[in-house]
PDB file of C-alpha atoms in Angstrom:
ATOM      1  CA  UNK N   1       0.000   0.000   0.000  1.00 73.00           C
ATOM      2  CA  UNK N   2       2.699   2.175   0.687  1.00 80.00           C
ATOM      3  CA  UNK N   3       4.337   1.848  -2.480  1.00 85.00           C
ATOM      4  CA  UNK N   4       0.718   2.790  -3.857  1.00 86.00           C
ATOM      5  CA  UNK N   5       1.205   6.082  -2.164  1.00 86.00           C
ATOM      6  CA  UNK N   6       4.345   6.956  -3.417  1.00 89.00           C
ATOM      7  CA  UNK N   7       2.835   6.311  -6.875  1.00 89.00           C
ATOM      8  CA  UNK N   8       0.191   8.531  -6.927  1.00 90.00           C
ATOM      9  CA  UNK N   9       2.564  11.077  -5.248  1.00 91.00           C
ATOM     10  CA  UNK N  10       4.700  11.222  -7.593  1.00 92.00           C
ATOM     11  CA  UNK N  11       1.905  11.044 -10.355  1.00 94.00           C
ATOM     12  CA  UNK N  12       0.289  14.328  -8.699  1.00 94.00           C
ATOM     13  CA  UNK N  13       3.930  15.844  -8.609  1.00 93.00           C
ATOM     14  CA  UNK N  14       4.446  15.346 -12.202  1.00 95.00           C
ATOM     15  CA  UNK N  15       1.103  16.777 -12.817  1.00 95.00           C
ATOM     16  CA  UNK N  16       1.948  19.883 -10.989  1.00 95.00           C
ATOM     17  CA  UNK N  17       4.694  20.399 -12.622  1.00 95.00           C
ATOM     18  CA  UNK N  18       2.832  19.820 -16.003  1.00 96.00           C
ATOM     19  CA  UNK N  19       0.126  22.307 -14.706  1.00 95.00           C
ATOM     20  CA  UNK N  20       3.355  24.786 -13.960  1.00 94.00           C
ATOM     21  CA  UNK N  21       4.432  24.814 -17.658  1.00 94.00           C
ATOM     22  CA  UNK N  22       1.133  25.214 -18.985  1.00 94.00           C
ATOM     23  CA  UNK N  23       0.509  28.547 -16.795  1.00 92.00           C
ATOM     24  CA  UNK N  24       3.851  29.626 -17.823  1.00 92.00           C
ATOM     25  CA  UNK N  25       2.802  28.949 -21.133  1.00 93.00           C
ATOM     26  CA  UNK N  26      -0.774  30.876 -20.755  1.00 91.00           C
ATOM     27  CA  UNK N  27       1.517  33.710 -19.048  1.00 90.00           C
ATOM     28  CA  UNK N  28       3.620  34.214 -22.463  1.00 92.00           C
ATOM     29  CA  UNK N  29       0.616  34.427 -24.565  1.00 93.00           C
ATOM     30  CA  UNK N  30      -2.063  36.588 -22.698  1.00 90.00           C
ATOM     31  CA  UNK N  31       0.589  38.180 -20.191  1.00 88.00           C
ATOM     32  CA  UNK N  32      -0.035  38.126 -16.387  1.00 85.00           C
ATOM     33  CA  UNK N  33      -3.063  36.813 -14.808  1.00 83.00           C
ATOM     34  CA  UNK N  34      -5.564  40.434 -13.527  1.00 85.00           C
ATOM     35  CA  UNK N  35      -6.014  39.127 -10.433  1.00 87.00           C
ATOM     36  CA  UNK N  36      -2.958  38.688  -8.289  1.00 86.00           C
ATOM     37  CA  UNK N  37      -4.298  36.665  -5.607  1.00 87.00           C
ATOM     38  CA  UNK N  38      -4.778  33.709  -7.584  1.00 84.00           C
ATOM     39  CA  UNK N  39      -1.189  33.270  -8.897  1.00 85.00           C
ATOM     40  CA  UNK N  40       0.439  30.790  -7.670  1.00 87.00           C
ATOM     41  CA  UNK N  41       4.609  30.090  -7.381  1.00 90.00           C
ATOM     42  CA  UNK N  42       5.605  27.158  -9.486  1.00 91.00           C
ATOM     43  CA  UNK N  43       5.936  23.635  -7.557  1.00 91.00           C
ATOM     44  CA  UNK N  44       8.916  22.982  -6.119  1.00 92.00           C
ATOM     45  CA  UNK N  45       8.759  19.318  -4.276  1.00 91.00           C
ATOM     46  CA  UNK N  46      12.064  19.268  -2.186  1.00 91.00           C
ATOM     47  CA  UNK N  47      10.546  22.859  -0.899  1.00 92.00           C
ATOM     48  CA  UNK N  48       7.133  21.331  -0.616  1.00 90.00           C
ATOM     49  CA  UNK N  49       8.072  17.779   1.446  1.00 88.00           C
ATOM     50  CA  UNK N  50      10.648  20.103   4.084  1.00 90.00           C
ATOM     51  CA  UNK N  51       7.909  22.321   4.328  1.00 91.00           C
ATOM     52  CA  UNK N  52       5.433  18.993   5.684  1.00 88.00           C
ATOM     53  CA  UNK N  53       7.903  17.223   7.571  1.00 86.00           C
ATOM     54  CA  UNK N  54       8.255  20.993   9.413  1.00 90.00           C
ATOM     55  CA  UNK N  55       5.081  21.488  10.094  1.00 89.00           C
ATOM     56  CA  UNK N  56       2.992  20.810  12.883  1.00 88.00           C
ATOM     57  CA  UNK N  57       0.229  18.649  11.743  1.00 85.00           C
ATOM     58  CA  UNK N  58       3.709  16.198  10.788  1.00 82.00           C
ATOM     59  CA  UNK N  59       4.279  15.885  14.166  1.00 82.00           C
ATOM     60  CA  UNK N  60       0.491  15.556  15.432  1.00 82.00           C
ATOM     61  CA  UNK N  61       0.287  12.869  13.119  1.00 77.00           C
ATOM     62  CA  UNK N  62       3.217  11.279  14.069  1.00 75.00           C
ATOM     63  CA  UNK N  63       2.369  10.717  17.689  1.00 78.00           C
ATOM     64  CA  UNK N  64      -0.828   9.793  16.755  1.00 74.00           C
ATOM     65  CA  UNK N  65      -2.465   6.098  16.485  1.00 63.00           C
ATOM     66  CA  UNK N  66      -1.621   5.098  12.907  1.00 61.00           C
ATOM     67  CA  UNK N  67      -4.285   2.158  13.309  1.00 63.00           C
ATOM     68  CA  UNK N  68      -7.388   5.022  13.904  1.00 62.00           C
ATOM     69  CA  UNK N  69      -5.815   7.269  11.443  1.00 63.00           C
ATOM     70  CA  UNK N  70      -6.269   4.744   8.799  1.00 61.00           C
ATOM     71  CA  UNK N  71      -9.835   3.669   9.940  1.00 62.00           C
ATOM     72  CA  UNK N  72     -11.001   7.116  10.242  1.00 63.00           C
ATOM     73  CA  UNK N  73     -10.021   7.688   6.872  1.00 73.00           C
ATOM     74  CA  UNK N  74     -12.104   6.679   4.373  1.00 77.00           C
ATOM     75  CA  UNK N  75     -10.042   7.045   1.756  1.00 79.00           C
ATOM     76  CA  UNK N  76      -7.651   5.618   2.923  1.00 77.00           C
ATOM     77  CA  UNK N  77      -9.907   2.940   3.802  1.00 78.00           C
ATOM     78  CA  UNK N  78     -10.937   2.502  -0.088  1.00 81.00           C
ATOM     79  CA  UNK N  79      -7.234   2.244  -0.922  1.00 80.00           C
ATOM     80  CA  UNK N  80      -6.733  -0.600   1.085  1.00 80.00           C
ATOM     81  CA  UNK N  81      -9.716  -2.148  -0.246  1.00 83.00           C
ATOM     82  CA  UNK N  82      -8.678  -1.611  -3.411  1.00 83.00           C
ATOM     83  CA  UNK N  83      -5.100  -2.932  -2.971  1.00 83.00           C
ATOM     84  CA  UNK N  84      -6.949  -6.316  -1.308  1.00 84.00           C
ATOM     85  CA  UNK N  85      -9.015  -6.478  -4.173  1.00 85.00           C
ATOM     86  CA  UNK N  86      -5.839  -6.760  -6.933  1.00 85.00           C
ATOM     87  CA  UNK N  87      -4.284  -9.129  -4.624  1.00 84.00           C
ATOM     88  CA  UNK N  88      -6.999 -11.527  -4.478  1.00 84.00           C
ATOM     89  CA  UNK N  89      -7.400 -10.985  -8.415  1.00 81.00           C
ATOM     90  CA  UNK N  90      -3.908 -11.515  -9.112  1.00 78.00           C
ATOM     91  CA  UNK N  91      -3.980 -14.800  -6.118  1.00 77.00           C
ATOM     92  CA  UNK N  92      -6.695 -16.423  -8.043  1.00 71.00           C
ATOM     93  CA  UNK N  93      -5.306 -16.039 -11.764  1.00 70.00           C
ATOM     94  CA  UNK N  94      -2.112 -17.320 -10.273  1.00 67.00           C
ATOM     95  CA  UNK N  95      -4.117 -20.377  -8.854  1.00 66.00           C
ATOM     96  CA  UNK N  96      -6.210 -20.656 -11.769  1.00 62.00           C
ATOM     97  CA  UNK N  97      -3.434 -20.374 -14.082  1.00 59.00           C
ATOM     98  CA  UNK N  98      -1.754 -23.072 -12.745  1.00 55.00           C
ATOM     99  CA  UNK N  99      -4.738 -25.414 -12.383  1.00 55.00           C
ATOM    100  CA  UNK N 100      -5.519 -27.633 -15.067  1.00 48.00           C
ATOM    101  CA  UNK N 101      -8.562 -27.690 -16.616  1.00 51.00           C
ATOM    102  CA  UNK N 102      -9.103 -30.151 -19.504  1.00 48.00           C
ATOM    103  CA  UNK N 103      -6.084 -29.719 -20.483  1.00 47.00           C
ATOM    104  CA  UNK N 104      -6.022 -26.177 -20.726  1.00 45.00           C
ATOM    105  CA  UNK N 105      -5.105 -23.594 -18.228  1.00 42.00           C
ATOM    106  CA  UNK N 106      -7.140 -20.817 -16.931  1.00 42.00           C
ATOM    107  CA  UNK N 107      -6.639 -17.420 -16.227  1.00 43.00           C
ATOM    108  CA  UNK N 108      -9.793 -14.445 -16.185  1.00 43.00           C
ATOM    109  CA  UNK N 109     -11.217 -13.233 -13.820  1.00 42.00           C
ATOM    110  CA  UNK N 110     -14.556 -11.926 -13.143  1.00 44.00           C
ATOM    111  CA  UNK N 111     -15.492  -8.397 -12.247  1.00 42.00           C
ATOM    112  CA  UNK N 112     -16.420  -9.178  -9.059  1.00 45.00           C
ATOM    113  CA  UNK N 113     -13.152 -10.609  -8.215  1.00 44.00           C
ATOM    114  CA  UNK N 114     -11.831  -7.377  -8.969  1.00 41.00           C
ATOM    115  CA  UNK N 115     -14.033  -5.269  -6.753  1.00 44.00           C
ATOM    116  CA  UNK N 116     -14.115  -7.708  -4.264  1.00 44.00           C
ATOM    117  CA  UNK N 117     -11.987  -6.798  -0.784  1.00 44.00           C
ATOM    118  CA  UNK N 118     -10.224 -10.041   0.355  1.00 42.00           C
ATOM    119  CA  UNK N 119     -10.819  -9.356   4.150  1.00 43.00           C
ATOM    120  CA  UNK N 120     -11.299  -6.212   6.368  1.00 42.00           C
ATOM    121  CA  UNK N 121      -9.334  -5.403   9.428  1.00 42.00           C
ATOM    122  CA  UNK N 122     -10.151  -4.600  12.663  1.00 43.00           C
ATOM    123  CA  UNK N 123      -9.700  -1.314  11.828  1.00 48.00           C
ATOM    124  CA  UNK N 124     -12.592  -0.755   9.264  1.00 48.00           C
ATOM    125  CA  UNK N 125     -15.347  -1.728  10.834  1.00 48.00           C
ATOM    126  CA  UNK N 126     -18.469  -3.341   9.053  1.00 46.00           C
ATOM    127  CA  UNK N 127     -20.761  -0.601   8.912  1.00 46.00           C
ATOM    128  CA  UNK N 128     -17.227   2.099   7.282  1.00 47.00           C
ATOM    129  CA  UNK N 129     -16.849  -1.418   4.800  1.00 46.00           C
ATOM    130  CA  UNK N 130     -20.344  -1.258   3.861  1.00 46.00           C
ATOM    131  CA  UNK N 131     -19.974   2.443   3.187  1.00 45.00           C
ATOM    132  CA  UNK N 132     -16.439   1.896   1.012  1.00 46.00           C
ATOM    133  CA  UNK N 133     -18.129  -0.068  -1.584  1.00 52.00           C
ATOM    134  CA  UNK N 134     -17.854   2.237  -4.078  1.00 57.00           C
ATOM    135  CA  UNK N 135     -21.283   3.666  -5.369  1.00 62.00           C
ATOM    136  CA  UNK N 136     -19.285   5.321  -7.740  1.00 73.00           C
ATOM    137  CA  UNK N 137     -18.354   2.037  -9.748  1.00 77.00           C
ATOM    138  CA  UNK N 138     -21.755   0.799  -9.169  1.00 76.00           C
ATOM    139  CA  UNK N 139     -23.369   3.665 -10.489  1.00 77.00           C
ATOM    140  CA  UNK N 140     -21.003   4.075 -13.785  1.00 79.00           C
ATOM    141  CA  UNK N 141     -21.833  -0.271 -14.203  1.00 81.00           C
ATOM    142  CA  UNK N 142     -25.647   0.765 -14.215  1.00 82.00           C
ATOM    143  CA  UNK N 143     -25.161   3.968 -16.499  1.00 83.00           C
ATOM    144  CA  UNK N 144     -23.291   1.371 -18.814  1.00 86.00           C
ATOM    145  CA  UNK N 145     -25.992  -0.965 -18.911  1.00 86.00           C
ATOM    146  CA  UNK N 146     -28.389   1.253 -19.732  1.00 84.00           C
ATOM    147  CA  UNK N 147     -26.594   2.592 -22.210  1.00 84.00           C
ATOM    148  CA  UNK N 148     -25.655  -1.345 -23.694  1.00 86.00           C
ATOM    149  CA  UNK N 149     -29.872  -1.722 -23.633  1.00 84.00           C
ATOM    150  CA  UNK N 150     -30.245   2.045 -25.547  1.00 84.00           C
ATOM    151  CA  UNK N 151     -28.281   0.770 -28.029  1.00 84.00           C
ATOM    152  CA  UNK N 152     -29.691  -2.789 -28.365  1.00 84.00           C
ATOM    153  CA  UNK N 153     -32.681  -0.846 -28.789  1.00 83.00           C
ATOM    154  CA  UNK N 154     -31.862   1.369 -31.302  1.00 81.00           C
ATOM    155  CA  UNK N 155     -29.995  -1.492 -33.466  1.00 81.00           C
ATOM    156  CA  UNK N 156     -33.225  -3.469 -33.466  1.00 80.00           C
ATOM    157  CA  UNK N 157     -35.439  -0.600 -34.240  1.00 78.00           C
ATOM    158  CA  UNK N 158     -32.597  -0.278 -37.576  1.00 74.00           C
ATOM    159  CA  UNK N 159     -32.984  -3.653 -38.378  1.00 73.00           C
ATOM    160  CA  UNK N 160     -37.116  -3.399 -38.754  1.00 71.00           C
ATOM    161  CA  UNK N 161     -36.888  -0.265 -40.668  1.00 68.00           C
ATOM    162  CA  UNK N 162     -34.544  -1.946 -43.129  1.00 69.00           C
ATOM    163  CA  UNK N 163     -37.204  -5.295 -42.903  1.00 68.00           C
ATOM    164  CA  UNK N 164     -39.866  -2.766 -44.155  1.00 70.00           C
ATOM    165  CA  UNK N 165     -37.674  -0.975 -46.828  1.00 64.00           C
TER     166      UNK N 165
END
């Protein structure tokens, strides 16, 4: 999970800095922005991590319980689910993989092996895992299902105009 982190840290860094070249770039064409209070000084990240391992939310968090940090939040929560759930994907293709089946060895996996958590700890507790099921995902599977029937619908409806032509 960690090395998850540092990922998408240094994802978002590189996007900041890609964000900082494209204001410099808006800069040069249509000059400095008219409000001053929304410019910004380009990233810097060996400026930005001193700056958080100074401050003192570092420290508060630091001396803190890392087990309640985590299970208060939910984010973080979903990230771990998430991480459980590739896991347990990649477990069972390596299992299936190596199982023989007629012959033949198997390997895909199903989409709810993929959203599928492996366990939860005792830090999430039932009701918080209930909650980081994404309604996100299931919402964007619905939208895509009813737009796989909308255009079901609309092929068929082709396919009796050209009967009656």
């Amino acid at each position: 999970m960690a090395c998850e982190l540092q990922r998408r840290q240094d994802e978002l860094a590189r996007i900041l800095k890609k964000k900082d070249k494209e204001i410099e770039d808006y800069k040069m064409v249509y000059g400095p922005p008219s409000r001053r209070h929304l410019e910004t000084a380009p990233f810097n990240e060996k400026s930005f991590f001193d700056e958080m391992t100074d401050s003192q939310e570092f420290r508060t968090s630091v001396m803190s319980d890392s087990i309640s940090c985590l299970s208060a939040n939910q984010k973080i929560s979903q990230l771990y689910c998430d991480v459980m759930a590739v896991r347990k994907t990649s477990n069972k293709l390596s299992s299936k993989e190596t199982t023989e089946n007629d012959g033949a060895s198997v390997g895909v996996a199903t989409e709810a092996d993929i959203h599928t958590p492996t366990h939860q700890t005792a830090a999430i507790s039932p009701k918080k895992a209930k909650l980081s099921t994404s309604p996100n995902k299931e919402a964007e599977l619905q939208r895509r299902e009813g737009l796989k029937k909308q255009l079901e619908e609309k092929q068929k409806g082709k396919r009796k105009k050209k009967k009656l032509i």
